[in-house]
CSV table of C-alpha atoms in Angstrom, one decimal:
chain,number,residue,atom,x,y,z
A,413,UNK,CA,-13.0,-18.6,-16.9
A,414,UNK,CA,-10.9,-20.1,-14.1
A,415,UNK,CA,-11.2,-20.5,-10.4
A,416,UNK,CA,-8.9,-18.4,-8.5
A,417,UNK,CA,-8.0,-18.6,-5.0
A,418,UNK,CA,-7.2,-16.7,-2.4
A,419,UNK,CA,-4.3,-16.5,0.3
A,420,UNK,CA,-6.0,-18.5,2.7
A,421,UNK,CA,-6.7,-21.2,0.2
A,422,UNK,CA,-10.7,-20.0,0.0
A,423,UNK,CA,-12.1,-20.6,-3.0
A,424,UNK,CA,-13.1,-17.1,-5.3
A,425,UNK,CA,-15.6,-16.6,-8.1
A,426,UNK,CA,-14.5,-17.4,-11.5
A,427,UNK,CA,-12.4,-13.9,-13.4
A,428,UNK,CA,-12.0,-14.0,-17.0
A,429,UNK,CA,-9.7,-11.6,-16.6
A,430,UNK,CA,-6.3,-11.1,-14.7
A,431,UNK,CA,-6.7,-8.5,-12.3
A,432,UNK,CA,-4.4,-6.0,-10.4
A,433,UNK,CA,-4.0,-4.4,-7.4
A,434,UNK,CA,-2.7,-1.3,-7.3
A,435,UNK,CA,-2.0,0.3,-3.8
A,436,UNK,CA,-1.0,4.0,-2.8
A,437,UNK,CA,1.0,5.6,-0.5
A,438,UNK,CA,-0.3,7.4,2.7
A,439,UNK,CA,1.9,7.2,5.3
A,440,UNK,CA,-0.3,5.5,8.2
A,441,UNK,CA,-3.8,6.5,6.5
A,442,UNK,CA,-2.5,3.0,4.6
A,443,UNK,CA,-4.2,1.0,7.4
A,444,UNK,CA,-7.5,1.8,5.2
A,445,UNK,CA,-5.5,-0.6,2.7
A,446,UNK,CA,-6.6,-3.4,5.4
A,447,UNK,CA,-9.6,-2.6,5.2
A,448,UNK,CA,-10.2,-2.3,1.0
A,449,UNK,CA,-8.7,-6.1,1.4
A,450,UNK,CA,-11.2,-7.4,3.9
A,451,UNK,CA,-13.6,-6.5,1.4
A,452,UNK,CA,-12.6,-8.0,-1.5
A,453,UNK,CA,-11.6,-11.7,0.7
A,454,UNK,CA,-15.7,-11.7,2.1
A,455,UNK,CA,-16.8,-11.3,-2.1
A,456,UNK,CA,-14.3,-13.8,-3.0
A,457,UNK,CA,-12.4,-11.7,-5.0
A,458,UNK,CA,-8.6,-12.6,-5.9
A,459,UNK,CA,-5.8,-10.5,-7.4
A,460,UNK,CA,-3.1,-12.1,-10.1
A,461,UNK,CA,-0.6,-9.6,-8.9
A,462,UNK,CA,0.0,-6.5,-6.6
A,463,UNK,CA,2.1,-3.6,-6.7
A,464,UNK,CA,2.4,-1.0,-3.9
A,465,UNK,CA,4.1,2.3,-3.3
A,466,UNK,CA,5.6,2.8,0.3
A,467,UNK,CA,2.7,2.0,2.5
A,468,UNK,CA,1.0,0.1,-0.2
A,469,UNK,CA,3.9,-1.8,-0.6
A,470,UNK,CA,4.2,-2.9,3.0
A,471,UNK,CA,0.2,-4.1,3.6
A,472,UNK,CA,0.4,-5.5,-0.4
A,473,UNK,CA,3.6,-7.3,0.7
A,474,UNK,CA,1.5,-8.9,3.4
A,475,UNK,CA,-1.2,-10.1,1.7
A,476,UNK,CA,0.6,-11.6,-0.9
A,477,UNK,CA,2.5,-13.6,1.8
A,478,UNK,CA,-0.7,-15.0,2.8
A,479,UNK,CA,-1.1,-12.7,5.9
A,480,UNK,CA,-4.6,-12.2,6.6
A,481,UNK,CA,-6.2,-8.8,7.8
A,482,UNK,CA,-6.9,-10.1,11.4
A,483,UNK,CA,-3.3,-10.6,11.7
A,484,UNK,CA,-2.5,-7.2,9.8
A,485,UNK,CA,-4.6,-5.3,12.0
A,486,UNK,CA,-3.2,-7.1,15.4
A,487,UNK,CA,0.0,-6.6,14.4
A,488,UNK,CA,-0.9,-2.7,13.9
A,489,UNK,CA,-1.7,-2.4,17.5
A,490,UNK,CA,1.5,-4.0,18.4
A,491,UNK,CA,3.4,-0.8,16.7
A,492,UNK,CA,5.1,2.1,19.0
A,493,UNK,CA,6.1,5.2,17.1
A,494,UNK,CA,9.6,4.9,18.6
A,495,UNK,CA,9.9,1.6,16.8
A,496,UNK,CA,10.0,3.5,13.4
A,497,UNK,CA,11.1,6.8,14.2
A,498,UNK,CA,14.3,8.7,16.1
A,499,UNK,CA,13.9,11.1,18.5
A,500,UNK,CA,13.3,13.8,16.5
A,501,UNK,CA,11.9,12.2,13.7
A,502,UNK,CA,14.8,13.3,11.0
A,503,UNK,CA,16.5,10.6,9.4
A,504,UNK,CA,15.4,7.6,11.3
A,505,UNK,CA,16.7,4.1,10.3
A,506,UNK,CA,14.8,2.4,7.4
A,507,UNK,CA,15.7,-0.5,9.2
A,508,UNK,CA,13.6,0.0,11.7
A,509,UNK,CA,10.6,-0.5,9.2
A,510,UNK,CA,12.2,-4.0,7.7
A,511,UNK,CA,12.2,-5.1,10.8
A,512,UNK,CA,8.3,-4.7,11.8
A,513,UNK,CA,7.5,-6.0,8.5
A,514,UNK,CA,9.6,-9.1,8.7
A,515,UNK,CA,7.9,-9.8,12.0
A,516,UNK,CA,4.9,-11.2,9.3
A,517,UNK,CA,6.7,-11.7,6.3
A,518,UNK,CA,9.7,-13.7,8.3
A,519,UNK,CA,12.8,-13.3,5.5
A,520,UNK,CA,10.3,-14.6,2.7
A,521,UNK,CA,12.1,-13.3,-1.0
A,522,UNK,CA,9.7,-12.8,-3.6
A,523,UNK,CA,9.6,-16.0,-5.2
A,524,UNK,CA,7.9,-16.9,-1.8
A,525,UNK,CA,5.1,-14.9,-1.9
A,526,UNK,CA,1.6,-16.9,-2.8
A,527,UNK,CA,0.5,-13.9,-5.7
A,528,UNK,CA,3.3,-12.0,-7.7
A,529,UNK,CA,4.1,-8.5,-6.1
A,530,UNK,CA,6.3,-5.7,-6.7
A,531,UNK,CA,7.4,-2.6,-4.6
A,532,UNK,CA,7.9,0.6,-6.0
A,533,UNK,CA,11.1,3.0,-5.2
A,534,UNK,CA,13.3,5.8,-6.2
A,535,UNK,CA,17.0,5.3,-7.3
A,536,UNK,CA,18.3,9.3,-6.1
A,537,UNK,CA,21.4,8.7,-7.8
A,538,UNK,CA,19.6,8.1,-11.1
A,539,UNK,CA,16.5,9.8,-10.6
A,540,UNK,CA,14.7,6.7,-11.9
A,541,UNK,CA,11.9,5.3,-10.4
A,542,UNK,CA,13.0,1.6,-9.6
A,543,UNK,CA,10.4,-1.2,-9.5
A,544,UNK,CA,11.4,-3.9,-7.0
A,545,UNK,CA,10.2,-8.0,-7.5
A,546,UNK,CA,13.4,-10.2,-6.1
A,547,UNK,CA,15.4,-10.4,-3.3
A,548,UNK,CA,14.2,-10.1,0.5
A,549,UNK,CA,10.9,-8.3,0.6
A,550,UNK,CA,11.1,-6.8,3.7
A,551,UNK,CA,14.1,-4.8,2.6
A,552,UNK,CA,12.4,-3.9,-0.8
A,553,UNK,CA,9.1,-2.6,1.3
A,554,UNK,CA,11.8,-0.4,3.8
A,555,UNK,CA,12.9,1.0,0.3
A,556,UNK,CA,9.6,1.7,-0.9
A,557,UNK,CA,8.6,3.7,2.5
A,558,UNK,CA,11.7,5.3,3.0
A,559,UNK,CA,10.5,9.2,2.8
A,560,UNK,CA,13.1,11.0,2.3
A,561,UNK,CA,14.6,13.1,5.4
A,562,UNK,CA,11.9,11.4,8.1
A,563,UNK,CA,14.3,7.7,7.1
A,564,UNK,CA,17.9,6.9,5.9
A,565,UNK,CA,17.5,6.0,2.3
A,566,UNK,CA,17.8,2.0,1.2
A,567,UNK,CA,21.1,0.8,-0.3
A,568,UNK,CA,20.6,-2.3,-2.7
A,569,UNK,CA,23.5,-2.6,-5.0
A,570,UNK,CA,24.6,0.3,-6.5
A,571,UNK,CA,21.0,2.2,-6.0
A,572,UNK,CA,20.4,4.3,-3.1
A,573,UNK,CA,17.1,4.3,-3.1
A,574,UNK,CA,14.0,6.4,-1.2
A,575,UNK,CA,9.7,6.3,-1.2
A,576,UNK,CA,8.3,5.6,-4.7
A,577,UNK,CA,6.0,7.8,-4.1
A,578,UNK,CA,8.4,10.6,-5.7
A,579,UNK,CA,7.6,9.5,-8.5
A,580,UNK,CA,4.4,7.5,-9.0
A,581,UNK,CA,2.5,7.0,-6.2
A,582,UNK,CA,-0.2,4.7,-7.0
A,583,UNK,CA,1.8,2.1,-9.4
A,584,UNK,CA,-1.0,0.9,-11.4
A,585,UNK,CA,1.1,1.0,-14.5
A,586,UNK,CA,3.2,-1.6,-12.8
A,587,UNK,CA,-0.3,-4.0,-12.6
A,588,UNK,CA,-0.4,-3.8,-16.3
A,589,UNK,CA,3.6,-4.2,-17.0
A,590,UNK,CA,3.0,-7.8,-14.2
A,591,UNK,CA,0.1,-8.9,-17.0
A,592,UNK,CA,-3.0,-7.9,-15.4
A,593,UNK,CA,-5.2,-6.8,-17.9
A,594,UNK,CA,-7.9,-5.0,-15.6
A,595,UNK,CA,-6.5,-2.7,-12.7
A,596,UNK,CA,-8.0,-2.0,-9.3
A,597,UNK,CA,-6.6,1.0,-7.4
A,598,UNK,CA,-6.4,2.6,-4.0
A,599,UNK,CA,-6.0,6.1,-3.2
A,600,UNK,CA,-5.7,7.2,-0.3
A,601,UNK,CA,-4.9,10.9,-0.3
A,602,UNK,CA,-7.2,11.9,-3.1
A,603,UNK,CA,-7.7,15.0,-1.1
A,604,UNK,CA,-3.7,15.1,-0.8
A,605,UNK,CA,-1.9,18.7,-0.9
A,606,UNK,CA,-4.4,20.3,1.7
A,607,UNK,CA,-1.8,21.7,3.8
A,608,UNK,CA,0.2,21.0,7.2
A,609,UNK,CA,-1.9,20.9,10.6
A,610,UNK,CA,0.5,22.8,12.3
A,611,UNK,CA,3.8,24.4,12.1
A,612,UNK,CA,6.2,21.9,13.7
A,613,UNK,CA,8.4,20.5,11.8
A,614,UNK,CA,7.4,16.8,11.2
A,615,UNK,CA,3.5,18.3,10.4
A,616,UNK,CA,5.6,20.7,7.7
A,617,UNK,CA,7.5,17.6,6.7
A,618,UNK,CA,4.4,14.9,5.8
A,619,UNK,CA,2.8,18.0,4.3
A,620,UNK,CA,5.0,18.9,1.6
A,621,UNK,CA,5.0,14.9,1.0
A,622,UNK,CA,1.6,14.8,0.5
A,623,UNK,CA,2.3,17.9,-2.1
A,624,UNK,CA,5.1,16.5,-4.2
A,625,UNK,CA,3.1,13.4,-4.5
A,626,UNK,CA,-0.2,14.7,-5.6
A,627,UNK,CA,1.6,15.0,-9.2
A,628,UNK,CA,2.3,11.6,-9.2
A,629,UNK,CA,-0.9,10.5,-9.0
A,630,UNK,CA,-2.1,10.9,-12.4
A,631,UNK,CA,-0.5,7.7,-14.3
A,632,UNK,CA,-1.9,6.1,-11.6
A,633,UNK,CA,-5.6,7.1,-12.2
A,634,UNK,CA,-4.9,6.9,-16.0
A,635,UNK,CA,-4.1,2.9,-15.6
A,636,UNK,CA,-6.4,1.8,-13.4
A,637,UNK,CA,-9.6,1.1,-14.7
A,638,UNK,CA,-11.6,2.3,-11.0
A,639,UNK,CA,-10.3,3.6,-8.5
A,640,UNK,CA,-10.8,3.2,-4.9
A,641,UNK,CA,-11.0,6.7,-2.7
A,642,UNK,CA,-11.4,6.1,1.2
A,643,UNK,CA,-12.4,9.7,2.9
A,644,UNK,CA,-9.2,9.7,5.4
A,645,UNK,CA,-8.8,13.4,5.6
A,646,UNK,CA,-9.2,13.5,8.8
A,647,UNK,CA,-6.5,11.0,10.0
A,648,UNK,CA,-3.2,12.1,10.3
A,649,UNK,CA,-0.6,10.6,7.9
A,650,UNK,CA,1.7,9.7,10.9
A,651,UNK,CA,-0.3,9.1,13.6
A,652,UNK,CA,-1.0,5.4,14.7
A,653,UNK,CA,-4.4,5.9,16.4
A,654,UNK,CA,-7.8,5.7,15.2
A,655,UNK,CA,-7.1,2.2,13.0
A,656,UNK,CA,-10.4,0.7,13.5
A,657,UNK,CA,-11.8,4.1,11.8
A,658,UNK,CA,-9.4,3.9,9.5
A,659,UNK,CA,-10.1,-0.2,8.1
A,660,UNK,CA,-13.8,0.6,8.5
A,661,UNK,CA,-13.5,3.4,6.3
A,662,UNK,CA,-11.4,1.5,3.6
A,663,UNK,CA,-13.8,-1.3,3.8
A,664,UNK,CA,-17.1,1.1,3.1
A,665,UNK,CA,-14.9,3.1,0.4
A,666,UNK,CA,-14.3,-0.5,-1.1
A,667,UNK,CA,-18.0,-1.9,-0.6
A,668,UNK,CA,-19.3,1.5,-2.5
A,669,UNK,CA,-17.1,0.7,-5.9
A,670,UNK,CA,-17.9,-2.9,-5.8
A,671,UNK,CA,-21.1,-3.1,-7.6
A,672,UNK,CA,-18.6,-0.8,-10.5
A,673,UNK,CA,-16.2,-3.6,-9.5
A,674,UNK,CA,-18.0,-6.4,-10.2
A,675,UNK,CA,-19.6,-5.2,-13.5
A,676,UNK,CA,-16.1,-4.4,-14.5
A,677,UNK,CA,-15.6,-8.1,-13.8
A,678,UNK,CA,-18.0,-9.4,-15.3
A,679,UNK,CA,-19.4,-11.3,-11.7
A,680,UNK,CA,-23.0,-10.7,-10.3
């Protein structure tokens, strides 16, 4: 056994095991991601390495910087839609979400992170799914988030490169290929594929997301050894509201698994 720490420098319980955390994609239901953290920081539970898809990626990119939730959740406030999106929605700048997440992460690379994280994009001119673990951060998580036609994909190199959630959506595997030998994971939108709300455009738009990536999924599920499913149905995907509810709920989704958690762990 070892001690492992979190973040903040608060001392966890002993792990025999390394452990993962796998986060999903969700669009803005990912604010229950704050809350599934919370949780595991008042056990004293600590991850060996994270690895998120598109909103995963941006609240796991956080807490690996040492950001805690307080701080997430004040800077969610702090958001305005027209910060992240154009007028009309189509094709807004993935810039735009670098630069909200380098308001916390301030131009840290990865090798400045406190736990070992990776973000998880698509490579369109490949068709590859593209796991990202050096360079700037920030620009890695705008990769990871960029859906395609709501943002401008991310150029890096010769990739041009859109949401990971194309193609796996809850990167569990990635946990396992970073050494941990026991996975956590995080769905968000286990009820995904339920249909649009309404017929404009940006409703049809984050619909059919939620549809393409519900076959994604599965690899996910199959590597992670429980899964965490917060009830967020009724939250929009791209709405910034209602993120109290949404924490609280991650937090009680997290809080029912733990005692599975914890036995998986080996902890009382």
């Amino acid at each position: 056994m070892r001690y492992k720490y979190d973040v903040n420098g608060y001392q966890n319980i002993k792990l025999k095991h390394r452990v993962g955390l796998a986060l999903s994609g969700g669009g803005t239901r990912g604010l229950a991601h704050i809350g599934v953290l919370k949780a595991f920081h008042e056990q004293r539970i600590g991850f060996d390495c994270v690895a998120g898809t598109s909103i995963g990626s941006f609240i796991g990119s956080l807490y690996c910087a040492g950001v805690g939730t307080d701080a997430m959740i004040e800077e969610a406030r702090l958001v305005q839609k027209r910060e992240l999106l154009s007028r009309f929605w189509l094709n807004s700048d993935s810039a735009n979400i670098e630069r909200i997440a380098n308001r916390l992460l301030v131009d840290k690379t990865f090798d400045q992170l406190d736990i070992p994280f990776a973000a998880v994009a698509v490579d369109v001119m490949t068709g590859n799914e593209t796991v990202l673990d050096s360079g700037p951060v920030a620009k890695a998580v705008s990769a990871s988030c960029a859906v395609p036609a709501l943002f401008k994909p991310v150029q890096m190199g010769d990739m041009v490169l859109v949401d990971g959630g194309l193609l796996n959506n809850m990167p569990a595997d990635v946990c396992r290929q970073m050494g941990a030998e026991l996975v956590i994971g995080v769905d968000l939108n286990h009820s995904r594929g339920s249909g649009a709300r309404s017929r404009r455009l940006p409703d049809i738009l984050v619909a059919t997301w939620a549809i393409t990536t519900k076959t994604t999924m599965y690899k996910g599920q199959q590597n992670s050894d429980v899964v965490i499913e917060p009830e967020l149905r009724e939250f929009s995907r791209a709405s910034l509201d209602n993120i109290d509810e949404m924490v609280a709920e991650g937090y009680r989704a997290a809080m029912e698994k733990m005692p599975q958690i914890k036995k998986l762990l080996g902890v009382r």
